[in-house]
Short mmCIF file of C-alpha atoms in Angstrom, two decimals:
data_model
loop_
_atom_site.label_atom_id
_atom_site.label_comp_id
_atom_site.label_asym_id
_atom_site.label_seq_id
_atom_site.Cartn_x
_atom_site.Cartn_y
_atom_site.Cartn_z
CA UNK K 1 0.00 0.00 0.00
CA UNK K 2 1.62 3.26 -1.10
CA UNK K 3 1.91 6.17 1.28
CA UNK K 4 -0.17 8.96 -0.25
CA UNK K 5 1.69 12.19 0.55
CA UNK K 6 -0.68 14.36 -1.46
CA UNK K 7 -3.80 13.37 0.44
CA UNK K 8 -1.95 13.64 3.72
CA UNK K 9 -0.87 17.19 2.92
CA UNK K 10 -4.28 18.21 1.62
CA UNK K 11 -6.42 16.84 4.46
CA UNK K 12 -5.41 19.70 6.81
CA UNK K 13 -4.34 17.19 9.46
CA UNK K 14 -1.08 19.01 10.15
CA UNK K 15 1.20 16.60 8.25
CA UNK K 16 2.98 19.60 6.74
CA UNK K 17 4.22 20.45 10.23
CA UNK K 18 5.92 17.06 10.43
CA UNK K 19 7.59 17.60 7.06
CA UNK K 20 8.69 21.06 8.09
CA UNK K 21 10.14 19.73 11.36
CA UNK K 22 12.16 17.11 9.52
CA UNK K 23 13.57 19.73 7.13
CA UNK K 24 14.44 22.04 10.02
CA UNK K 25 16.32 19.28 11.85
CA UNK K 26 18.25 18.37 8.69
CA UNK K 27 19.08 22.04 8.09
CA UNK K 28 20.30 22.55 11.66
CA UNK K 29 22.53 19.48 11.52
CA UNK K 30 23.93 20.53 8.12
CA UNK K 31 24.67 24.08 9.28
CA UNK K 32 26.25 22.76 12.50
CA UNK K 33 28.69 20.62 10.53
CA UNK K 34 29.59 23.46 8.15
CA UNK K 35 29.95 26.03 10.89
CA UNK K 36 32.34 23.73 12.71
CA UNK K 37 34.36 23.27 9.53
CA UNK K 38 34.54 27.07 9.08
CA UNK K 39 35.95 27.78 12.56
CA UNK K 40 38.28 24.78 12.29
CA UNK K 41 39.65 26.13 9.00
CA UNK K 42 40.35 29.50 10.58
CA UNK K 43 42.10 27.89 13.52
CA UNK K 44 44.17 25.40 11.55
CA UNK K 45 45.16 27.50 8.54
CA UNK K 46 44.88 31.18 9.39
CA UNK K 47 45.85 31.20 13.05
CA UNK K 48 48.01 28.10 13.03
CA UNK K 49 49.69 27.56 9.68
CA UNK K 50 50.00 31.19 8.50
CA UNK K 51 51.59 32.38 11.74
CA UNK K 52 53.68 29.23 11.86
CA UNK K 53 55.17 29.68 8.39
CA UNK K 54 55.79 33.40 9.04
CA UNK K 55 57.63 32.61 12.27
CA UNK K 56 59.57 29.74 10.68
CA UNK K 57 60.74 31.87 7.74
CA UNK K 58 61.73 34.69 10.03
CA UNK K 59 63.71 32.36 12.29
CA UNK K 60 65.38 30.79 9.24
CA UNK K 61 66.46 34.22 7.98
CA UNK K 62 68.02 34.99 11.37
CA UNK K 63 70.49 32.10 10.99
CA UNK K 64 73.45 34.19 9.80
CA UNK K 65 76.89 32.76 9.00
CA UNK K 66 79.37 33.83 11.69
CA UNK K 67 82.16 34.52 9.22
CA UNK K 68 79.95 36.62 6.96
CA UNK K 69 78.92 38.79 9.90
CA UNK K 70 82.56 39.46 10.68
CA UNK K 71 83.11 40.50 7.04
CA UNK K 72 80.18 42.90 7.22
CA UNK K 73 78.23 41.11 4.49
CA UNK K 74 75.90 38.77 6.36
CA UNK K 75 74.59 35.74 4.56
CA UNK K 76 72.29 32.96 5.73
CA UNK K 77 73.60 29.54 6.71
CA UNK K 78 71.29 27.61 4.37
CA UNK K 79 71.38 24.19 6.05
CA UNK K 80 70.91 25.73 9.49
CA UNK K 81 68.06 27.85 8.14
CA UNK K 82 66.34 24.76 6.79
CA UNK K 83 66.76 22.90 10.07
CA UNK K 84 65.36 25.86 12.00
CA UNK K 85 62.46 26.16 9.58
CA UNK K 86 61.59 22.47 10.00
CA UNK K 87 61.71 22.63 13.78
CA UNK K 88 59.57 25.73 14.05
CA UNK K 89 56.95 24.61 11.57
CA UNK K 90 56.65 21.15 13.14
CA UNK K 91 56.35 22.75 16.57
CA UNK K 92 53.71 25.26 15.48
CA UNK K 93 51.42 23.03 13.45
CA UNK K 94 49.41 20.87 15.84
CA UNK K 95 46.84 19.51 13.39
CA UNK K 96 47.30 17.42 10.30
CA UNK K 97 50.30 16.48 8.20
CA UNK K 98 52.61 18.82 6.29
CA UNK K 99 52.45 17.17 2.90
CA UNK K 100 54.68 19.50 0.95
CA UNK K 101 56.80 22.56 1.45
CA UNK K 102 59.34 24.59 -0.49
CA UNK K 103 61.89 26.75 1.30
CA UNK K 104 64.11 29.10 -0.68
CA UNK K 105 67.19 30.53 1.03
CA UNK K 106 68.47 33.45 -1.05
CA UNK K 107 72.06 34.52 -0.45
CA UNK K 108 72.88 37.30 -2.89
CA UNK K 109 73.00 40.95 -2.16
CA UNK K 110 76.52 42.25 -2.31
CA UNK K 111 77.33 41.96 -6.02
CA UNK K 112 79.58 39.23 -7.44
CA UNK K 113 78.26 35.70 -7.00
CA UNK K 114 75.36 34.48 -4.88
CA UNK K 115 73.18 31.40 -4.52
CA UNK K 116 69.59 30.39 -3.92
CA UNK K 117 69.05 27.06 -2.14
CA UNK K 118 65.73 25.34 -2.77
CA UNK K 119 64.68 22.79 -0.13
CA UNK K 120 61.69 20.83 -1.35
CA UNK K 121 59.74 18.34 0.71
CA UNK K 122 57.24 16.17 -1.13
CA UNK K 123 55.83 13.23 0.79
CA UNK K 124 58.64 11.84 2.94
CA UNK K 125 61.64 12.98 0.89
CA UNK K 126 63.50 16.26 0.99
CA UNK K 127 65.57 17.38 -1.99
CA UNK K 128 67.93 20.32 -2.31
CA UNK K 129 68.71 22.32 -5.43
CA UNK K 130 71.08 25.24 -5.82
CA UNK K 131 70.98 28.04 -8.37
CA UNK K 132 73.92 30.41 -8.78
CA UNK K 133 73.47 34.09 -9.59
CA UNK K 134 76.30 36.17 -10.97
CA UNK K 135 76.50 39.91 -11.27
CA UNK K 136 73.90 42.48 -10.24
CA UNK K 137 71.90 41.85 -7.11
CA UNK K 138 68.15 41.68 -6.93
CA UNK K 139 65.96 38.70 -7.78
CA UNK K 140 62.21 38.18 -7.96
CA UNK K 141 60.61 34.90 -6.91
CA UNK K 142 57.09 33.94 -7.93
CA UNK K 143 54.75 31.94 -5.72
CA UNK K 144 52.20 29.64 -7.36
CA UNK K 145 49.81 27.07 -5.90
CA UNK K 146 52.38 24.39 -6.73
CA UNK K 147 55.83 25.85 -6.17
CA UNK K 148 58.18 28.81 -5.94
CA UNK K 149 59.61 29.74 -9.32
CA UNK K 150 61.84 32.26 -11.04
CA UNK K 151 59.48 32.82 -13.97
CA UNK K 152 55.86 33.75 -13.25
CA UNK K 153 53.14 33.14 -10.70
CA UNK K 154 50.21 34.54 -8.78
CA UNK K 155 52.30 36.42 -6.22
CA UNK K 156 55.88 37.67 -6.23
CA UNK K 157 58.58 38.73 -3.78
CA UNK K 158 61.71 40.70 -4.74
CA UNK K 159 64.95 40.49 -2.78
CA UNK K 160 67.82 42.97 -2.74
CA UNK K 161 69.46 41.37 0.33
CA UNK K 162 69.58 37.79 1.67
CA UNK K 163 66.25 36.36 2.72
CA UNK K 164 63.92 33.35 2.70
CA UNK K 165 60.57 32.40 1.20
CA UNK K 166 58.49 29.35 2.08
CA UNK K 167 55.33 27.78 0.70
CA UNK K 168 53.62 25.07 2.76
CA UNK K 169 50.74 22.70 2.05
CA UNK K 170 48.92 21.25 5.05
CA UNK K 171 46.42 18.44 4.98
CA UNK K 172 44.18 18.32 8.04
CA UNK K 173 41.22 16.15 8.94
CA UNK K 174 38.44 18.00 10.69
CA UNK K 175 36.06 16.70 13.33
CA UNK K 176 33.51 16.02 10.63
CA UNK K 177 35.94 13.54 9.06
CA UNK K 178 36.46 15.48 5.86
CA UNK K 179 40.07 16.16 4.85
CA UNK K 180 40.99 19.70 3.91
CA UNK K 181 44.13 20.90 2.17
CA UNK K 182 45.40 24.47 2.42
CA UNK K 183 48.41 26.46 1.24
CA UNK K 184 50.12 29.37 2.99
CA UNK K 185 53.34 31.26 2.21
CA UNK K 186 55.57 33.88 3.84
CA UNK K 187 58.86 35.64 3.23
CA UNK K 188 61.48 37.46 5.29
CA UNK K 189 64.72 39.24 4.53
CA UNK K 190 67.64 40.60 6.49
CA UNK K 191 67.43 44.24 7.42
CA UNK K 192 70.85 45.76 6.89
CA UNK K 193 71.67 49.41 7.44
CA UNK K 194 72.94 51.21 4.36
CA UNK K 195 76.30 51.98 5.89
CA UNK K 196 76.83 48.44 7.22
CA UNK K 197 79.13 47.46 4.43
CA UNK U 1 -3.77 18.09 15.80
CA UNK U 2 -1.58 15.03 16.33
CA UNK U 3 1.12 16.48 14.11
CA UNK U 4 1.13 19.80 15.94
CA UNK U 5 1.52 17.85 19.19
CA UNK U 6 4.42 15.97 17.61
CA UNK U 7 6.03 19.28 16.72
CA UNK U 8 5.66 20.61 20.24
CA UNK U 9 7.27 17.44 21.58
CA UNK U 10 10.16 17.73 19.11
CA UNK U 11 10.60 21.46 19.74
CA UNK U 12 12.86 21.02 22.81
CA UNK U 13 15.16 18.83 20.70
CA UNK U 14 15.33 21.53 18.03
CA UNK U 15 16.10 24.19 20.60
CA UNK U 16 18.77 21.97 22.16
CA UNK U 17 20.44 21.39 18.79
CA UNK U 18 20.41 25.09 18.00
CA UNK U 19 21.73 26.06 21.41
CA UNK U 20 24.45 23.42 21.34
CA UNK U 21 25.65 24.64 17.94
CA UNK U 22 25.73 28.29 19.01
CA UNK U 23 27.40 27.43 22.32
CA UNK U 24 30.05 25.32 20.61
CA UNK U 25 30.72 27.99 17.95
CA UNK U 26 31.08 30.65 20.62
CA UNK U 27 33.64 28.64 22.57
CA UNK U 28 35.64 27.83 19.43
CA UNK U 29 35.70 31.51 18.47
CA UNK U 30 36.93 32.41 21.96
CA UNK U 31 39.69 29.83 21.58
CA UNK U 32 40.72 31.24 18.18
CA UNK U 33 40.99 34.72 19.67
CA UNK U 34 43.08 33.37 22.55
CA UNK U 35 45.36 31.72 19.98
CA UNK U 36 45.86 35.12 18.31
CA UNK U 37 46.85 36.63 21.66
CA UNK U 38 49.29 33.78 22.24
CA UNK U 39 50.91 34.45 18.85
CA UNK U 40 51.20 38.18 19.61
CA UNK U 41 52.99 37.51 22.89
CA UNK U 42 55.23 34.90 21.31
CA UNK U 43 56.60 37.82 19.28
CA UNK U 44 57.17 39.68 22.55
CA UNK U 45 58.95 36.63 24.03
CA UNK U 46 61.14 36.39 20.96
CA UNK U 47 62.28 40.01 21.24
CA UNK U 48 62.63 40.24 25.02
CA UNK U 49 63.90 36.72 25.75
CA UNK U 50 61.16 36.26 28.37
CA UNK U 51 57.81 37.71 29.43
CA UNK U 52 57.99 40.58 31.92
CA UNK U 53 55.45 40.78 34.75
CA UNK U 54 53.63 43.58 32.97
CA UNK U 55 53.30 41.42 29.84
CA UNK U 56 51.91 38.52 31.87
CA UNK U 57 49.38 40.83 33.47
CA UNK U 58 48.36 42.06 30.02
CA UNK U 59 47.80 38.50 28.83
CA UNK U 60 45.71 37.65 31.88
CA UNK U 61 43.62 40.83 31.47
CA UNK U 62 43.00 40.16 27.79
CA UNK U 63 42.09 36.51 28.31
CA UNK U 64 39.78 37.33 31.22
CA UNK U 65 38.02 39.90 29.05
CA UNK U 66 37.57 37.15 26.44
CA UNK U 67 35.91 34.81 28.95
CA UNK U 68 38.71 32.73 30.48
CA UNK U 69 39.90 32.39 34.07
CA UNK U 70 42.56 30.72 36.28
CA UNK U 71 45.22 31.56 33.72
CA UNK U 72 48.75 30.19 34.19
CA UNK U 73 51.65 31.17 31.97
CA UNK U 74 54.89 29.20 31.70
CA UNK U 75 58.04 30.30 29.87
CA UNK U 76 60.70 27.57 29.80
CA UNK U 77 63.42 26.22 27.56
CA UNK U 78 61.80 23.74 25.19
CA UNK U 79 64.79 21.37 25.47
CA UNK U 80 64.93 21.50 29.28
CA UNK U 81 61.78 22.36 31.24
CA UNK U 82 63.80 23.11 34.37
CA UNK U 83 65.23 26.28 32.77
CA UNK U 84 62.72 29.06 33.38
CA UNK U 85 63.07 32.36 31.51
CA UNK U 86 62.08 35.54 33.33
CA UNK U 87 63.31 39.11 33.80
CA UNK U 88 66.31 37.89 35.79
CA UNK U 89 67.16 35.10 33.36
CA UNK U 90 66.47 36.09 29.76
CA UNK U 91 67.17 33.81 26.83
CA UNK U 92 70.09 35.42 25.01
CA UNK U 93 70.70 35.04 21.30
CA UNK U 94 73.98 33.46 20.28
CA UNK U 95 75.59 33.37 16.84
CA UNK U 96 76.45 29.78 16.09
CA UNK U 97 76.46 27.21 13.31
CA UNK U 98 74.79 24.73 15.66
CA UNK U 99 71.10 25.21 16.26
CA UNK U 100 71.31 23.63 19.72
CA UNK U 101 73.36 26.62 20.89
CA UNK U 102 70.44 28.97 20.32
CA UNK U 103 67.87 29.06 23.15
CA UNK U 104 64.46 27.78 22.09
CA UNK U 105 61.67 29.20 24.25
CA UNK U 106 58.41 27.37 24.88
CA UNK U 107 55.45 29.40 26.11
CA UNK U 108 52.43 27.58 27.57
CA UNK U 109 49.17 29.23 28.59
CA UNK U 110 46.60 27.18 30.51
CA UNK U 111 43.29 27.95 32.12
CA UNK U 112 39.59 27.31 31.72
CA UNK U 113 36.50 28.89 30.26
CA UNK U 114 34.47 31.00 32.70
CA UNK U 115 31.18 29.62 31.46
CA UNK U 116 30.25 25.99 32.01
CA UNK U 117 30.09 23.61 29.12
CA UNK U 118 26.72 22.50 27.86
CA UNK U 119 24.85 20.53 30.56
CA UNK U 120 24.33 17.71 28.07
CA UNK U 121 28.05 16.89 28.10
CA UNK U 122 27.85 16.32 31.87
CA UNK U 123 24.81 14.10 31.40
CA UNK U 124 26.61 12.06 28.74
CA UNK U 125 29.93 11.89 30.59
CA UNK U 126 28.94 10.67 34.05
CA UNK U 127 32.57 10.66 35.22
CA UNK U 128 32.81 14.42 34.95
CA UNK U 129 32.19 16.37 38.14
CA UNK U 130 29.31 18.80 38.28
CA UNK U 131 31.55 21.82 38.84
CA UNK U 132 34.40 20.93 36.44
CA UNK U 133 35.06 23.75 34.00
CA UNK U 134 36.08 23.33 30.38
CA UNK U 135 39.90 23.65 30.24
CA UNK U 136 42.03 25.14 27.46
CA UNK U 137 45.75 25.11 26.68
CA UNK U 138 47.90 26.99 24.18
CA UNK U 139 51.55 26.47 23.37
CA UNK U 140 54.14 27.98 21.03
CA UNK U 141 57.89 27.80 20.40
CA UNK U 142 60.26 30.57 19.25
CA UNK U 143 64.00 31.12 18.98
CA UNK U 144 65.11 34.09 21.01
CA UNK U 145 66.34 37.28 19.31
CA UNK U 146 67.20 39.08 22.54
CA UNK U 147 70.69 40.52 22.69
CA UNK U 148 72.28 41.53 25.97
CA UNK U 149 73.60 45.02 25.28
CA UNK U 150 75.03 45.57 28.77
#
């Protein structure tokens, strides 16, 4: 025997109230799940990851070579900068897994020859690449949703002195069970007085 | 008439669901704001090598205004919890090629929400005491940039 919705709704017995109640309950549960996801996203990515990557890049840039400081042309100890970056970012991110990151340590700002070290983590492996710059200082790096490049991208950062840029991808599972992936980036450079060297 | 009665019976459940969602969202927003304050004062810790008493009072005032209480702040070395950094013992930046030579400061803020959690959680969790407040904890790590100029 089929349930006749039409006659139920038309007989003024109040069945529409039941239907309305069911829709309201479904709507409340749906909005509760989405609201939770919204505040989680803010906490994990904006408050957590963004501040974490900014702090990590800043700390990495602070890792100056002792000898270069004595010479008056400070450069960044690239391996130490990468180690510092890893420690800070792992200590700041409390939710999810850091799937990928790219850290660029740029050491060129005093003419002659300089280098940019690219540390790339993808999955469990970390690779390092080095690019050498000769001649005039100043280099622009472009940040895309995939990587940091020297060609073009959605955002760009220009360096005249040594500095670092990082792009991080975080995958986090929320309380609702759905996995979210987000990207954040930050950059920092040394602040050197004009008469320092 | 039966269906209207059904609705009236279900109404408390609807109100409970709505209230629980709003209550939960409010507490999560408070926590996010507290996290922002923690990040601001981590910058202070990085530059000063510790938190001065006036800074700690500022944190407590700001968190109490947000709706927290019983706030405890700890500033220690993240590699050795027995080393406490304060105005008499600041973490001093060293230039070194070894990262372990540079003091790493861990700041922990603990406390609880002023308002009680939803009564339903106490009903569900019978082990929880009637008067137990909802706790919170925040933690961050920075490398010091404080230089002793004396």
